[in-house]
PDB file of C-alpha atoms (C1' of nucleotides) in Angstrom:
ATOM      1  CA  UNK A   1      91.188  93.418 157.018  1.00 63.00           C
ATOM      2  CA  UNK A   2      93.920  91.850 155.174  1.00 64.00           C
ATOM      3  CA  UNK A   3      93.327  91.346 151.476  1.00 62.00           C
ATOM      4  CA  UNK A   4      93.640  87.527 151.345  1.00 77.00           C
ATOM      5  CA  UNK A   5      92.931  85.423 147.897  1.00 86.00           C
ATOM      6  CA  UNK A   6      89.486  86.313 146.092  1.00 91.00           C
ATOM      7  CA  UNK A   7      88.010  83.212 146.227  1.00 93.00           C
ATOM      8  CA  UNK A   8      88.918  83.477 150.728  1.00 93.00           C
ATOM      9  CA  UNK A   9      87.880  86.911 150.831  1.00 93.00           C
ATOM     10  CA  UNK A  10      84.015  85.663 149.130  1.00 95.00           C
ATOM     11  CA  UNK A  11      83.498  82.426 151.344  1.00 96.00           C
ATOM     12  CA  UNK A  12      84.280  85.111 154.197  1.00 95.00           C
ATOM     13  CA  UNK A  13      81.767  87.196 153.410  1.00 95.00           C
ATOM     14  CA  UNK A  14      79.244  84.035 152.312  1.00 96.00           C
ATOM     15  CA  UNK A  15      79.915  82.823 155.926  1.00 96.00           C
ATOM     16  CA  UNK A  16      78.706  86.021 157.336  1.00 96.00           C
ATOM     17  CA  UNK A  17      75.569  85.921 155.635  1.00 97.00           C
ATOM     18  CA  UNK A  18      73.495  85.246 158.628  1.00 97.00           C
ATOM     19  CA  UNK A  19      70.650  82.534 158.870  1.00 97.00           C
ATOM     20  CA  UNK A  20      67.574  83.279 157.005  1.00 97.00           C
ATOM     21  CA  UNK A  21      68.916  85.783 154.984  1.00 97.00           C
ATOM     22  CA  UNK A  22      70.235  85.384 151.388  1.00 97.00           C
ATOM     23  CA  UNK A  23      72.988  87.660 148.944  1.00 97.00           C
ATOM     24  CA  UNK A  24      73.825  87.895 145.343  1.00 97.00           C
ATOM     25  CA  UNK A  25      77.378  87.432 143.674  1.00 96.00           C
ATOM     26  CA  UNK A  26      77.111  90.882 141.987  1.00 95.00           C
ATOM     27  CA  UNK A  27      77.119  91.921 145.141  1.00 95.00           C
ATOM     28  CA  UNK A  28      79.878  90.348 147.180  1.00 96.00           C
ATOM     29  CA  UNK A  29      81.838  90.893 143.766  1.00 95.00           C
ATOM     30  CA  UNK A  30      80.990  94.858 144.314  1.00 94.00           C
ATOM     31  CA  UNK A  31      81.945  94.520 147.587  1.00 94.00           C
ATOM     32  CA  UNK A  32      85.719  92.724 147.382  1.00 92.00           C
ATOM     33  CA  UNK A  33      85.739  95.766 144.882  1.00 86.00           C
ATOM     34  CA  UNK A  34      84.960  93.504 141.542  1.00 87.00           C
ATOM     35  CA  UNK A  35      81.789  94.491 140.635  1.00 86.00           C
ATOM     36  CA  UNK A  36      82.143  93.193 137.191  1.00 89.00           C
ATOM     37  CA  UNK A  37      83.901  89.843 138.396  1.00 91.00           C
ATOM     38  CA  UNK A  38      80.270  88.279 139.846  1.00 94.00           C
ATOM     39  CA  UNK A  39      81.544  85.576 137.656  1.00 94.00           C
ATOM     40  CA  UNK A  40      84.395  84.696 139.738  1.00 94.00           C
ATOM     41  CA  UNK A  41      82.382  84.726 142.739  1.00 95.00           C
ATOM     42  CA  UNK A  42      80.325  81.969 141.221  1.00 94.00           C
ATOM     43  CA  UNK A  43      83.072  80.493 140.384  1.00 94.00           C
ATOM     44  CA  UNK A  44      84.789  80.255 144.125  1.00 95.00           C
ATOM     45  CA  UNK A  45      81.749  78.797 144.693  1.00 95.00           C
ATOM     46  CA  UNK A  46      82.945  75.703 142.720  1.00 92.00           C
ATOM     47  CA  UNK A  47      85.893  75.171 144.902  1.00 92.00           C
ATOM     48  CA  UNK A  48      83.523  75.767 148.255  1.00 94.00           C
ATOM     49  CA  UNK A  49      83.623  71.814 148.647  1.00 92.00           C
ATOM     50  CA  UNK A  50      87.042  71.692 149.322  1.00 91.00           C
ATOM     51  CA  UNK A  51      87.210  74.728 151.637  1.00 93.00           C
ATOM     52  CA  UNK A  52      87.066  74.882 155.293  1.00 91.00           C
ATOM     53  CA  UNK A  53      84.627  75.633 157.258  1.00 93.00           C
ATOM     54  CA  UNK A  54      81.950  74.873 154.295  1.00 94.00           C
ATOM     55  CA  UNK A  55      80.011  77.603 153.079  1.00 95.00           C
ATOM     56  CA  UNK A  56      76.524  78.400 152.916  1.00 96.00           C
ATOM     57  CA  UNK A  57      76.179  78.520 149.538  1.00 96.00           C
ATOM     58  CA  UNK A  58      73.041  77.814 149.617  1.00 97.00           C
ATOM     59  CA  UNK A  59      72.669  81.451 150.970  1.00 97.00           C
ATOM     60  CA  UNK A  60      73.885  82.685 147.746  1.00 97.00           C
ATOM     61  CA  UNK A  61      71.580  83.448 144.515  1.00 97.00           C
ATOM     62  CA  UNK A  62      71.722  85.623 142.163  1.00 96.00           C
ATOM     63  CA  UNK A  63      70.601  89.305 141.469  1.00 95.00           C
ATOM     64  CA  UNK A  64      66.943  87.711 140.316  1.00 94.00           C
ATOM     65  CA  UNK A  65      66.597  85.704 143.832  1.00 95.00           C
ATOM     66  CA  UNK A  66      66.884  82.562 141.733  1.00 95.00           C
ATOM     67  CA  UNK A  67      68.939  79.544 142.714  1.00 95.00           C
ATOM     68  CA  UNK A  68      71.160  79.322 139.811  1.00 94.00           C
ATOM     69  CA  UNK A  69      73.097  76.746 141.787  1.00 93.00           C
ATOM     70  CA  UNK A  70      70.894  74.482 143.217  1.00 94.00           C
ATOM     71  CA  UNK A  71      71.627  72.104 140.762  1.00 93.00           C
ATOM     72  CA  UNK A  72      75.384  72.181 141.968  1.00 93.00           C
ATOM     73  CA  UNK A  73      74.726  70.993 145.291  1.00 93.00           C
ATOM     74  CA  UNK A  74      75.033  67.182 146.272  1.00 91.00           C
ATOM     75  CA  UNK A  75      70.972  67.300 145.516  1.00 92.00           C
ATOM     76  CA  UNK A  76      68.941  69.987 143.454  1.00 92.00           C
ATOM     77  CA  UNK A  77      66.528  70.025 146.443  1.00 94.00           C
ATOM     78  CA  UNK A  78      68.572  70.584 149.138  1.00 95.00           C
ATOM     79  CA  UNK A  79      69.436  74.134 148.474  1.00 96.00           C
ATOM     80  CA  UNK A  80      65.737  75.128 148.824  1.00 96.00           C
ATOM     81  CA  UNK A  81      65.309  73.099 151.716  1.00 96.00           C
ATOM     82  CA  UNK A  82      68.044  74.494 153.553  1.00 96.00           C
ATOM     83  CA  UNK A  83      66.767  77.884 152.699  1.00 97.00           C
ATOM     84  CA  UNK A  84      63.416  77.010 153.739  1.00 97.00           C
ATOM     85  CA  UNK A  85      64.747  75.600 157.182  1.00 97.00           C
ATOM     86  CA  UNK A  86      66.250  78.598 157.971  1.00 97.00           C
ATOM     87  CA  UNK A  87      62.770  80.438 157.215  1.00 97.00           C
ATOM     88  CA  UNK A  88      63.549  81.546 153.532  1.00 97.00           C
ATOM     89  CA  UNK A  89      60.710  81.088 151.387  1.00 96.00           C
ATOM     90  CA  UNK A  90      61.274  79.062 148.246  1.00 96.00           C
ATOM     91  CA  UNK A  91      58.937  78.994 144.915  1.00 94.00           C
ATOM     92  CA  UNK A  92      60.149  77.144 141.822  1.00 92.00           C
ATOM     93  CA  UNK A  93      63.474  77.971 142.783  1.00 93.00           C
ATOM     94  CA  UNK A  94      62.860  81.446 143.334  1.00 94.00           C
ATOM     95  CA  UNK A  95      63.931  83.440 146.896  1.00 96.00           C
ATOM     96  CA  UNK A  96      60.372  84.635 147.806  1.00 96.00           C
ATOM     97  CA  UNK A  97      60.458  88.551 149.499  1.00 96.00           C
ATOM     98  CA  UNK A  98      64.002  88.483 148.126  1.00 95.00           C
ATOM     99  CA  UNK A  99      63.857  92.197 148.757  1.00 93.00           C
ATOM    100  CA  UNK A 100      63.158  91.513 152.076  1.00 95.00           C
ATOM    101  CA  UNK A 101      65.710  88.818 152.800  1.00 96.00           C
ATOM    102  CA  UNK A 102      68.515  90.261 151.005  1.00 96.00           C
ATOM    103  CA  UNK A 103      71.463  90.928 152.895  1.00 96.00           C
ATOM    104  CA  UNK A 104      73.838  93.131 151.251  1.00 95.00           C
ATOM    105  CA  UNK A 105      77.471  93.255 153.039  1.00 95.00           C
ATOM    106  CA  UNK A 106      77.913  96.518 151.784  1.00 93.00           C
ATOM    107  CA  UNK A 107      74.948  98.270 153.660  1.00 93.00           C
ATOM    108  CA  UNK A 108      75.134  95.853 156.590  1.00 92.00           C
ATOM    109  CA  UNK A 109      79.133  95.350 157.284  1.00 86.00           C
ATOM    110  CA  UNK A 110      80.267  99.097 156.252  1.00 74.00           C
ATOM    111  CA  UNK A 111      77.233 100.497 157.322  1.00 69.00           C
TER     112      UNK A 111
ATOM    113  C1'  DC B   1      99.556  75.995 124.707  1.00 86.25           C
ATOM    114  C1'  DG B   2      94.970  77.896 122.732  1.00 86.25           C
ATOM    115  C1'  DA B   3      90.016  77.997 122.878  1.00 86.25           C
ATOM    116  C1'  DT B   4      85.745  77.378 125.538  1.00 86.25           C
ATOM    117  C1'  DT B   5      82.974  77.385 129.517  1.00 86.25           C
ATOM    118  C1'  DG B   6      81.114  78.967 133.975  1.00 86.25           C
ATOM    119  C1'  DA B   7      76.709  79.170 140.536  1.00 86.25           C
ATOM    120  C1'  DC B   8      76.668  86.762 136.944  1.00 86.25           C
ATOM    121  C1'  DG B   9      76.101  91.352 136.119  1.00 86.25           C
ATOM    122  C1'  DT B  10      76.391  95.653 133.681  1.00 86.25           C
ATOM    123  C1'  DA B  11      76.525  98.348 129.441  1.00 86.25           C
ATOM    124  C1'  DC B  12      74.967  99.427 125.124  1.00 86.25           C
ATOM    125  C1'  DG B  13      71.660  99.375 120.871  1.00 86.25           C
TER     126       DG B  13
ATOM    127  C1'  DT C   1      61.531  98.688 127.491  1.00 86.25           C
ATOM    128  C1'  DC C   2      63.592  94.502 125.746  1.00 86.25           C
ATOM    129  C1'  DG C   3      67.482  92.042 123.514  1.00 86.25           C
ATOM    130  C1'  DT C   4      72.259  91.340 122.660  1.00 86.25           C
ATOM    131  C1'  DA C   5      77.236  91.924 123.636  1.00 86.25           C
ATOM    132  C1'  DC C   6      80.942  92.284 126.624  1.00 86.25           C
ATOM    133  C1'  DG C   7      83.821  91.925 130.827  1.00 86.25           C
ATOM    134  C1'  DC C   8      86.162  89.329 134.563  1.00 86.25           C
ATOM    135  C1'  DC C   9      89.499  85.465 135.988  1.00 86.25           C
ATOM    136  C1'  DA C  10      90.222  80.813 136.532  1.00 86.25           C
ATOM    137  C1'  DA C  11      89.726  76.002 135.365  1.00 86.25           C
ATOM    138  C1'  DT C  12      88.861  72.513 132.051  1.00 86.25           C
ATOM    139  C1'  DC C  13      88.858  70.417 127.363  1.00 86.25           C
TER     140       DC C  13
END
DNA sequence: CGATTGACGTACG
DNA sequence: TCGTACGCCAATC
């Protein structure tokens, strides 16, 4: 796989987070081989608007299951609700059976 | 051009 | 075990 820029290289792996499942920066950082950039993977979420094909962000929290950006989307709500339409169950903003709907790219794509 | 912030996470005390 | 500090890189003020 051809290294492309960071930011590419995390809405590729966002995109492959398949429906009804959820991941955590820390973790796609870990995986690009930045585990201590999770940052910057929050970050390349910021410029997700004005990348192609959009990315499920709303598919990303963070390592607590909460959804630290729900507030960035065009409306607070619709993060949840997307999550919910896909089957993910939301509570006060929180990714229920996280554990269970966690998809780490590490164990799933190298596996 | 320099300092601060930001959708986080890990390390250390 | 809980709280605080730091790191990472880029964009914005």
């Amino acid at each position: 796989m051809a290294e492309k820029d960071f930011f590419t290289n995390v809405y590729d792996v966002v995109r492959l987070i398949p429906s009804g499942r959820v991941c955590s920066y820390g973790v796609i950082a870990r995986y690009l081989g930045a585990a201590r950039s999770a940052r910057m993977v929050g970050w390349a979420m910021n410029n997700v608007h004005n990348v192609e094909p959009p990315v499920p962000a709303h598919r990303v929290v963070n390592r607590l299951g909460v959804l630290s950006g729900k507030h960035h989307f065009s409306d607070p709500k619709a993060m949840e609700e997307l999550l919910a339409k896909e089957g993910v169950e939301v509570k006060d903003d929180q990714v229920q059976k996280f554990d269970e709907l966690f998809w780490d790219p590490i164990k799933e794509l190298e596996l």
